[in-house]
mmCIF file of C-alpha atoms in Angstrom:
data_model
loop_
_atom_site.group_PDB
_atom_site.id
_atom_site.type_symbol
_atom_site.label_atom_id
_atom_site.label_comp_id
_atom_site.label_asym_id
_atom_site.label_seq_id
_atom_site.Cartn_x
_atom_site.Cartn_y
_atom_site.Cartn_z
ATOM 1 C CA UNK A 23 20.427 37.814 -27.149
ATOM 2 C CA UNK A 24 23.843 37.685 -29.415
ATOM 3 C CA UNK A 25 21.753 37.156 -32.464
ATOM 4 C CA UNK A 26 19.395 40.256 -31.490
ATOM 5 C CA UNK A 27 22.039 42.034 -30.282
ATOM 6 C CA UNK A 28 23.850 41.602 -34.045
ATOM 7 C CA UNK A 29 20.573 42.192 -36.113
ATOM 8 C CA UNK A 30 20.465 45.634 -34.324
ATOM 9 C CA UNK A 31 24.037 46.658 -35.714
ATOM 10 C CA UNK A 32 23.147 45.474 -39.298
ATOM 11 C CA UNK A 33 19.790 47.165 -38.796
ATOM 12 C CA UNK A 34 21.740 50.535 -37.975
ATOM 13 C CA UNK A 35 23.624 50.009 -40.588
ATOM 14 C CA UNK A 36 21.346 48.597 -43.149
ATOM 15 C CA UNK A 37 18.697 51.600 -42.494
ATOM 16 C CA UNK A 38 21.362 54.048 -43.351
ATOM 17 C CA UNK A 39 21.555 52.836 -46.892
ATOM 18 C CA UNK A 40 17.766 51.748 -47.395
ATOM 19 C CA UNK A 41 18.540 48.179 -47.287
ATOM 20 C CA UNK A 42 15.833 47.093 -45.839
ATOM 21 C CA UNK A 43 13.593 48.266 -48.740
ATOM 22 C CA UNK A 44 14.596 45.942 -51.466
ATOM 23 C CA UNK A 45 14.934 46.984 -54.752
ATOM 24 C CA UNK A 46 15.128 43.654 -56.833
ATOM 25 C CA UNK A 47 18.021 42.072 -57.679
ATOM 26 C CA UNK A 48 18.148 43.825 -61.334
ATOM 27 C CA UNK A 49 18.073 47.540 -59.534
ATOM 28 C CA UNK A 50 20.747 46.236 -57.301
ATOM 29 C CA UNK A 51 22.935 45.352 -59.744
ATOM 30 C CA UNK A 52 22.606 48.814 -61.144
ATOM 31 C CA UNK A 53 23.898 50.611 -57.996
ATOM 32 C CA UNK A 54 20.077 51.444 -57.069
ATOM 33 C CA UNK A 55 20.090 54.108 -59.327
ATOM 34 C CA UNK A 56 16.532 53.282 -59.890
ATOM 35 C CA UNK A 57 14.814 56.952 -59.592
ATOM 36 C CA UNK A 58 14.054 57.033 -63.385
ATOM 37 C CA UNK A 59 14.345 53.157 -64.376
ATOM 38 C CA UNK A 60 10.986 51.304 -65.035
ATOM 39 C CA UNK A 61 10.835 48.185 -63.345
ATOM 40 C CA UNK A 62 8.409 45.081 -61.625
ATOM 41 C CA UNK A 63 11.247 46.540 -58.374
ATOM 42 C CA UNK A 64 10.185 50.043 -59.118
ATOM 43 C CA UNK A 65 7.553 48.743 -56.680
ATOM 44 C CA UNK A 66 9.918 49.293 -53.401
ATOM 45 C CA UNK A 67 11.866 52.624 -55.160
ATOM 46 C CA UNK A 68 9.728 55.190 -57.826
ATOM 47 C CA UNK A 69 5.818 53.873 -57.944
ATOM 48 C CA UNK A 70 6.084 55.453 -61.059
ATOM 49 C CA UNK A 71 8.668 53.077 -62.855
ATOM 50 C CA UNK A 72 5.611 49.835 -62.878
ATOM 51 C CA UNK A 73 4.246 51.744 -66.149
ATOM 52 C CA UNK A 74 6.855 49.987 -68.004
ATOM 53 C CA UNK A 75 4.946 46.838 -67.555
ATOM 54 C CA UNK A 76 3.589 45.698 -70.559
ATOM 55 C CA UNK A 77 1.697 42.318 -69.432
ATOM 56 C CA UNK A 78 1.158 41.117 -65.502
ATOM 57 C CA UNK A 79 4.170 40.420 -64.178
ATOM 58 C CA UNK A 80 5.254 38.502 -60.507
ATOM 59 C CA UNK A 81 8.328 38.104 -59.448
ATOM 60 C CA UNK A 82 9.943 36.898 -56.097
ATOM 61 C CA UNK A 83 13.286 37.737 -54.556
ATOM 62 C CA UNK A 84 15.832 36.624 -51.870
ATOM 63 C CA UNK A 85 19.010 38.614 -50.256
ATOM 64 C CA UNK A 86 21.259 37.130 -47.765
ATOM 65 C CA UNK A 87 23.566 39.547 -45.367
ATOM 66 C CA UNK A 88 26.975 37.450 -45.079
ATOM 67 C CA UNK A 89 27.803 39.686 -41.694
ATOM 68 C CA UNK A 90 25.400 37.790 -39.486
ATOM 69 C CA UNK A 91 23.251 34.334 -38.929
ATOM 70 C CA UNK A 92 20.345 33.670 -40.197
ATOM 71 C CA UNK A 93 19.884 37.564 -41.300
ATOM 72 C CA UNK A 94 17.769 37.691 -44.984
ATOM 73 C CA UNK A 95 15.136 39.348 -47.025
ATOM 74 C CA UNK A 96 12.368 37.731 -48.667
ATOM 75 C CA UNK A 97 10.549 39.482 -51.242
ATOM 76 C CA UNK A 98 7.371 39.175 -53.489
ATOM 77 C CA UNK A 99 5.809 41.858 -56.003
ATOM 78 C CA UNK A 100 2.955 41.748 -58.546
ATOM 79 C CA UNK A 101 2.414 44.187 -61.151
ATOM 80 C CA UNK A 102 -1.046 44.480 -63.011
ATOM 81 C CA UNK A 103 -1.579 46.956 -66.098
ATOM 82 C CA UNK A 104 -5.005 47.508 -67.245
ATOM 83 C CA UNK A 105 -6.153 50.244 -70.202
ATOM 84 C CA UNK A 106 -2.923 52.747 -69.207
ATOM 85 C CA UNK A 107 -3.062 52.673 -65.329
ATOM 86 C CA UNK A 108 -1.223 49.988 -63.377
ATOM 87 C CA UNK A 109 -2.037 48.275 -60.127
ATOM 88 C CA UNK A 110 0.923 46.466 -58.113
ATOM 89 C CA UNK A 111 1.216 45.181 -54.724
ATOM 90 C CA UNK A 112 4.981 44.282 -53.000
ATOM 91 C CA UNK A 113 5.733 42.276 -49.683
ATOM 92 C CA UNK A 114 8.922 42.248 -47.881
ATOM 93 C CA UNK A 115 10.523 40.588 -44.705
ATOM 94 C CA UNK A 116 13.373 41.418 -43.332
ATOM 95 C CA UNK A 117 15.248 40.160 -40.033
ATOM 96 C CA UNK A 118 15.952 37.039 -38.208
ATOM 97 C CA UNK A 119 13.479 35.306 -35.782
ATOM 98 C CA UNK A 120 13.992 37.225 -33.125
ATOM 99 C CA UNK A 121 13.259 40.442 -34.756
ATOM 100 C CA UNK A 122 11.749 41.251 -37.864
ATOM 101 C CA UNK A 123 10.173 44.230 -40.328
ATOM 102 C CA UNK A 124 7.293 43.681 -42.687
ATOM 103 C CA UNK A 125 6.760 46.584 -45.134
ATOM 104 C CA UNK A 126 3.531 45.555 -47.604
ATOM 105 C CA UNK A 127 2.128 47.515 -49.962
ATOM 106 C CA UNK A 128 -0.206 48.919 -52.701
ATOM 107 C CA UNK A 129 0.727 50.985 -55.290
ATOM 108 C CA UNK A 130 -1.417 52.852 -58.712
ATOM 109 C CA UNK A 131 0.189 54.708 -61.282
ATOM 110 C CA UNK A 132 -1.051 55.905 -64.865
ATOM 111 C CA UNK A 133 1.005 56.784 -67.593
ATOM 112 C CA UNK A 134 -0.779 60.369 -69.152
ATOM 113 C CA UNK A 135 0.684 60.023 -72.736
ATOM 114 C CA UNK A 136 3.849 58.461 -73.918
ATOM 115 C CA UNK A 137 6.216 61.196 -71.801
ATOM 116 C CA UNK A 138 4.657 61.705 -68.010
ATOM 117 C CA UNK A 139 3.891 58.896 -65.595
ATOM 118 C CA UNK A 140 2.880 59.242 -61.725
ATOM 119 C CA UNK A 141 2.440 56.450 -59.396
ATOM 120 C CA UNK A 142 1.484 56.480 -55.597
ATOM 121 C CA UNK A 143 2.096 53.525 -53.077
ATOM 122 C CA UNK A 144 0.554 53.107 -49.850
ATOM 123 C CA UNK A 145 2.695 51.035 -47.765
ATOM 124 C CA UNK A 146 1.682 49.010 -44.054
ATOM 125 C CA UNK A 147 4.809 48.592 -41.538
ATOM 126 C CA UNK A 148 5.067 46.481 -38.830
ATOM 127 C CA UNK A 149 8.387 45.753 -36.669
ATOM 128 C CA UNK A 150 8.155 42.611 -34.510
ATOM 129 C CA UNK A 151 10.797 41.492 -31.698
ATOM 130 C CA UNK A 152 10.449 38.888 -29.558
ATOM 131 C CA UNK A 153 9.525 38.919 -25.659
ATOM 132 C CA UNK A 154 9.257 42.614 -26.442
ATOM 133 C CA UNK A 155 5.385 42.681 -28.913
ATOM 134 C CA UNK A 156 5.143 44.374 -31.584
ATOM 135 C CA UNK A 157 4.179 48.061 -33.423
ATOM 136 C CA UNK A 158 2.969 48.954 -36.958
ATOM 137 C CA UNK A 159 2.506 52.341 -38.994
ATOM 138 C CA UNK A 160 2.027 53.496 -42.357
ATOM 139 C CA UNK A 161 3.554 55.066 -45.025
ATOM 140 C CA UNK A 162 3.252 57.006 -48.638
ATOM 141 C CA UNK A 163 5.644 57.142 -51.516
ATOM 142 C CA UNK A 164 5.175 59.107 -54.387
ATOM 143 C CA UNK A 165 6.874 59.748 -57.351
ATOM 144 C CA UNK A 166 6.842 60.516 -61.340
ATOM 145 C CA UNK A 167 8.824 59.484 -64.497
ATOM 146 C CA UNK A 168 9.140 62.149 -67.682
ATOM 147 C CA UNK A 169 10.848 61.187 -71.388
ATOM 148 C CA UNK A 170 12.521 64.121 -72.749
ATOM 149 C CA UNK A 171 13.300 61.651 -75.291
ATOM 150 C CA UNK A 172 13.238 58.438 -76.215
ATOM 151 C CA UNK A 173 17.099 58.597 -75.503
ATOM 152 C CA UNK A 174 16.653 60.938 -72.023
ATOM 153 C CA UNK A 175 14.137 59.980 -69.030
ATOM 154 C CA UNK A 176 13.564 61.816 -65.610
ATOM 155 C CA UNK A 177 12.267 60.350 -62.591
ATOM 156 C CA UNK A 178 11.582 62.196 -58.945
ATOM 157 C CA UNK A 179 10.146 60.356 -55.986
ATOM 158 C CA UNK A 180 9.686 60.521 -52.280
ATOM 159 C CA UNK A 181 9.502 58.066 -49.781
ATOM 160 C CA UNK A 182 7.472 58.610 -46.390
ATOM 161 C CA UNK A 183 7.450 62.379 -46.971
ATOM 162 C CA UNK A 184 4.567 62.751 -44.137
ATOM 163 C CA UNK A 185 7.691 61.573 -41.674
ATOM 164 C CA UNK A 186 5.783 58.398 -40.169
ATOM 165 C CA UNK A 187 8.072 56.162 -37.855
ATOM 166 C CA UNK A 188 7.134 53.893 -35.017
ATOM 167 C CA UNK A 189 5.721 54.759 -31.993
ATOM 168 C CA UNK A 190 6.029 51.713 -29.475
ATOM 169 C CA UNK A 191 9.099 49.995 -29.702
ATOM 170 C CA UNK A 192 12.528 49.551 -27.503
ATOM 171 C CA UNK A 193 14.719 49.153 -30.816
ATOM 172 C CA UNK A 194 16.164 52.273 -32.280
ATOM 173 C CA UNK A 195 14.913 52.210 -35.986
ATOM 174 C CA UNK A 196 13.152 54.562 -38.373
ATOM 175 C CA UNK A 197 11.282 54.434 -41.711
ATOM 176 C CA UNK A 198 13.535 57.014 -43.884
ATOM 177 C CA UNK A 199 12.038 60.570 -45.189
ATOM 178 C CA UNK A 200 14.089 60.704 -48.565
ATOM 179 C CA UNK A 201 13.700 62.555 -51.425
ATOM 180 C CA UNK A 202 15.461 61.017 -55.032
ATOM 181 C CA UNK A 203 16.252 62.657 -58.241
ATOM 182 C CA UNK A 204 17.477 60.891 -61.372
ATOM 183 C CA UNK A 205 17.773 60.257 -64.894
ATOM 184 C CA UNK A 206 18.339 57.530 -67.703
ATOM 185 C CA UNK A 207 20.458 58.062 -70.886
ATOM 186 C CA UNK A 208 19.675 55.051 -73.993
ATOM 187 C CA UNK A 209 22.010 55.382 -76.291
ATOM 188 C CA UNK A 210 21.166 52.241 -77.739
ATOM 189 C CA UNK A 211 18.278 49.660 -77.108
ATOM 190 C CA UNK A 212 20.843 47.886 -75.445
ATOM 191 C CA UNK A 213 22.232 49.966 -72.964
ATOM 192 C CA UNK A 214 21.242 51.972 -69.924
ATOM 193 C CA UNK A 215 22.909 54.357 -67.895
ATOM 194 C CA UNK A 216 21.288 55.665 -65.013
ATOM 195 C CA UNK A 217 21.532 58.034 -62.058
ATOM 196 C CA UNK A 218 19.998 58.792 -58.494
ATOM 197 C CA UNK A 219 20.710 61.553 -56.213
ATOM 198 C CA UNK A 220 19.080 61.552 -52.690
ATOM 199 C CA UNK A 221 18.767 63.187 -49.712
ATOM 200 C CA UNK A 222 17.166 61.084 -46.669
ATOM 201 C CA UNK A 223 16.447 64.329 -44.207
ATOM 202 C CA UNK A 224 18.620 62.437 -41.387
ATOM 203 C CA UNK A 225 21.605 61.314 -43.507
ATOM 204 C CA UNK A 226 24.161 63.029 -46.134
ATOM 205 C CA UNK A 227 23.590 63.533 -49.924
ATOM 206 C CA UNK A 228 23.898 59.994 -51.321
ATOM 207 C CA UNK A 229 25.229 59.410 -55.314
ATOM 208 C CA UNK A 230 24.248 56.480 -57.139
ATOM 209 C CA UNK A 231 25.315 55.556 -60.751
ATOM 210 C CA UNK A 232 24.394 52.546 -62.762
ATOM 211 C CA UNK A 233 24.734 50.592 -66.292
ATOM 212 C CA UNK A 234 22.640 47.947 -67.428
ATOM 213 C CA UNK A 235 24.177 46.366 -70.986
ATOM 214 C CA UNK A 236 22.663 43.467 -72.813
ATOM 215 C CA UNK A 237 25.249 41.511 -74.157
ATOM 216 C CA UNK A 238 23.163 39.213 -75.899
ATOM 217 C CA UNK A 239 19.582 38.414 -75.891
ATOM 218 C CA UNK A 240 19.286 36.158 -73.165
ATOM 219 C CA UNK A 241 22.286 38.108 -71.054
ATOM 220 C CA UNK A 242 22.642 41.608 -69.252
ATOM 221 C CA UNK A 243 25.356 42.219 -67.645
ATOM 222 C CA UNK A 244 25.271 45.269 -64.571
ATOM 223 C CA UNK A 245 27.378 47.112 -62.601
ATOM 224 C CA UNK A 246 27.253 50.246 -60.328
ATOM 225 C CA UNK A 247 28.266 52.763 -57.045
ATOM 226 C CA UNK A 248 27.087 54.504 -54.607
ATOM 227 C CA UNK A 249 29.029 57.223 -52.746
ATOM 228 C CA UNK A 250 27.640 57.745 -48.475
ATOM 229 C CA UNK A 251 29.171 55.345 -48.106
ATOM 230 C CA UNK A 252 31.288 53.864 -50.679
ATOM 231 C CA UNK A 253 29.213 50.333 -52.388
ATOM 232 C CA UNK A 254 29.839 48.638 -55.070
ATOM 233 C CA UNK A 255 27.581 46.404 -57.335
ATOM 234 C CA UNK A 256 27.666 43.805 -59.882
ATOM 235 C CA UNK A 257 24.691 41.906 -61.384
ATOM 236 C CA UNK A 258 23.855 39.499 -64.618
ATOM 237 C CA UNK A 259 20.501 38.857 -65.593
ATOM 238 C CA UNK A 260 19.107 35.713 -68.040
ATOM 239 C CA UNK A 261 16.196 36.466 -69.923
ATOM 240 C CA UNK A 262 14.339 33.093 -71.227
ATOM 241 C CA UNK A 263 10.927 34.072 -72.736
ATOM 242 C CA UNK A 264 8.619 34.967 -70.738
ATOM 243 C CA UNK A 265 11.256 33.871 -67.527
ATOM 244 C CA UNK A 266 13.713 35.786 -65.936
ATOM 245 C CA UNK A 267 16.306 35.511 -63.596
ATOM 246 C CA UNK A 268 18.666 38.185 -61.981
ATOM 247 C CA UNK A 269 21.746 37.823 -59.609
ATOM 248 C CA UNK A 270 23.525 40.746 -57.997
ATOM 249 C CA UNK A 271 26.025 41.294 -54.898
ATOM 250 C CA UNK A 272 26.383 44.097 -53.250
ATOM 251 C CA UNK A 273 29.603 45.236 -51.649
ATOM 252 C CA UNK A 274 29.071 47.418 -48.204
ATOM 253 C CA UNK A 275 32.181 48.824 -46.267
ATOM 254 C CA UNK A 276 30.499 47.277 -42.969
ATOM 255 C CA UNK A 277 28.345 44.744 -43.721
ATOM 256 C CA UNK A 278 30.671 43.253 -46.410
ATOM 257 C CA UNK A 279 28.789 41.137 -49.574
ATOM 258 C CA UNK A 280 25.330 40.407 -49.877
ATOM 259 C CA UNK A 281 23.920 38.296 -52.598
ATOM 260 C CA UNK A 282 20.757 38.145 -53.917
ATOM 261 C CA UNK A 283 18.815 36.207 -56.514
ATOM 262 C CA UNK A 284 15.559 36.907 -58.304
ATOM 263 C CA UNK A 285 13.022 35.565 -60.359
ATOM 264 C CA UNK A 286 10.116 36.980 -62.676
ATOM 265 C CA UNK A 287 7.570 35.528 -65.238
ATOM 266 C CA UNK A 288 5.497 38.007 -67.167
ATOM 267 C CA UNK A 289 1.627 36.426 -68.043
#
């Protein structure tokens, strides 16, 4: 009962900031100022952001929240391009024994051109706490990526805009109605800074601003904030061929650090 009794307080917290969604450790490390970033992670942010994909891609990742016992999130995404559409499919856990959430999903997107991309993801949720069954629902996201530039991209994207939550359960949790706006500025092939403003329709505007710098060619270094409430992030990623590995932490007024590690291998 302490354990379930402590996942429900991270919960709380965690839902407030869409931890429970995760965004790869690469994304992390940028603050999650992934609206208009393309990445395998894009997966659990903008569907939109898989069209950067340029081969099938899998990658797997793994977060561990420092507040409690035994509290983690396991990840696991896929990303398929074919002609220019792109199939992907994402699976994460997150929880403790006693009580758990499964979001899995299946995402499309095309890329019409070399400026517009759109991308859809159906997504299956299930919440599961023991001595107390079980209850699942769905959701949609939806969202689209536009180059003004090869310097300048948009992105917009909307998560669970049809307001779907959980109908059968004694824990207080919700899937969040957000909407997210942001945008990417390359001044170099070597450097990324990005930006994501949203508004989840039962929390404040959030901020969140990100850099992603390669330092060499088998190093990126990463670092980023977020503003409701006050997070940091750092991150490093080490690209080896066809391999790669990220590391972020992220810093949480509340829930104090989380790590989280992550690997991908492109086909």
């Amino acid at each position: 009962m302490r354990k379930l009794l402590l996942f429900i307080t991270i919960s709380f917290l965690a839902n407030s900031s869409y931890a429970q969604y995760n965004q790869g450790a690469r994304l992390t490390g940028m603050g999650k100022a992934s609206a208009a970033v393309n990445d395998i992670w894009s997966l659990n942010a903008n569907p939109a952001g898989i069209t950067g994909q340029k081969s099938p891609i899998a990658a797997l990742n793994y977060a561990r929240y420092l507040f409690g016992e035994e509290l983690s999130e396991q990840s696991f995404a896929f990303v398929l391009p074919f002609n220019n559409n792109f199939a992907g499919v994402s699976v994460n856990r997150y929880g403790i024994n006693e009580f758990n959430e499964i979001k899995a999903g299946f995402a499309l997107a095309k890329q019409f051109g070399e400026q517009l991309s759109i991308g859809v993801k159906a997504n299956l949720h299930q919440i599961k706490i023991t001595n107390y069954g079980s209850a699942t629902t769905f959701s949609v996201d939806a969202g689209l990526n536009y180059a003004l530039s090869k310097q300048i991209g948009l992105g917009l994207y909307v998560n669970n805009p049809s307001s779907q939550s959980y109908k059968a359960t004694n824990v207080a949790t919700y899937i969040p109605t957000a909407i997210h706006l942001g945008a990417t500025y390359m001044p170099t092939n070597k450097l990324i800074l990005a930006t994501t403003v949203t508004k989840d329709f039962e929390q404040k505007f959030d901020v969140n601003i990100g850099v992603d710098y390669k330092f060499y060619d088998m190093l990126s270094l990463r670092g980023g904030i977020s503003a409701k409430p006050f997070k940091q992030y750092v991150g490093v990623g080490l690209n080896y061929q066809k391999l790669v590995m990220d590391i972020a932490v992220e810093s949480h007024p509340q829930i104090g650090y989380t790590p989280q590690i992550g690997l991908s291998y492109a086909f």
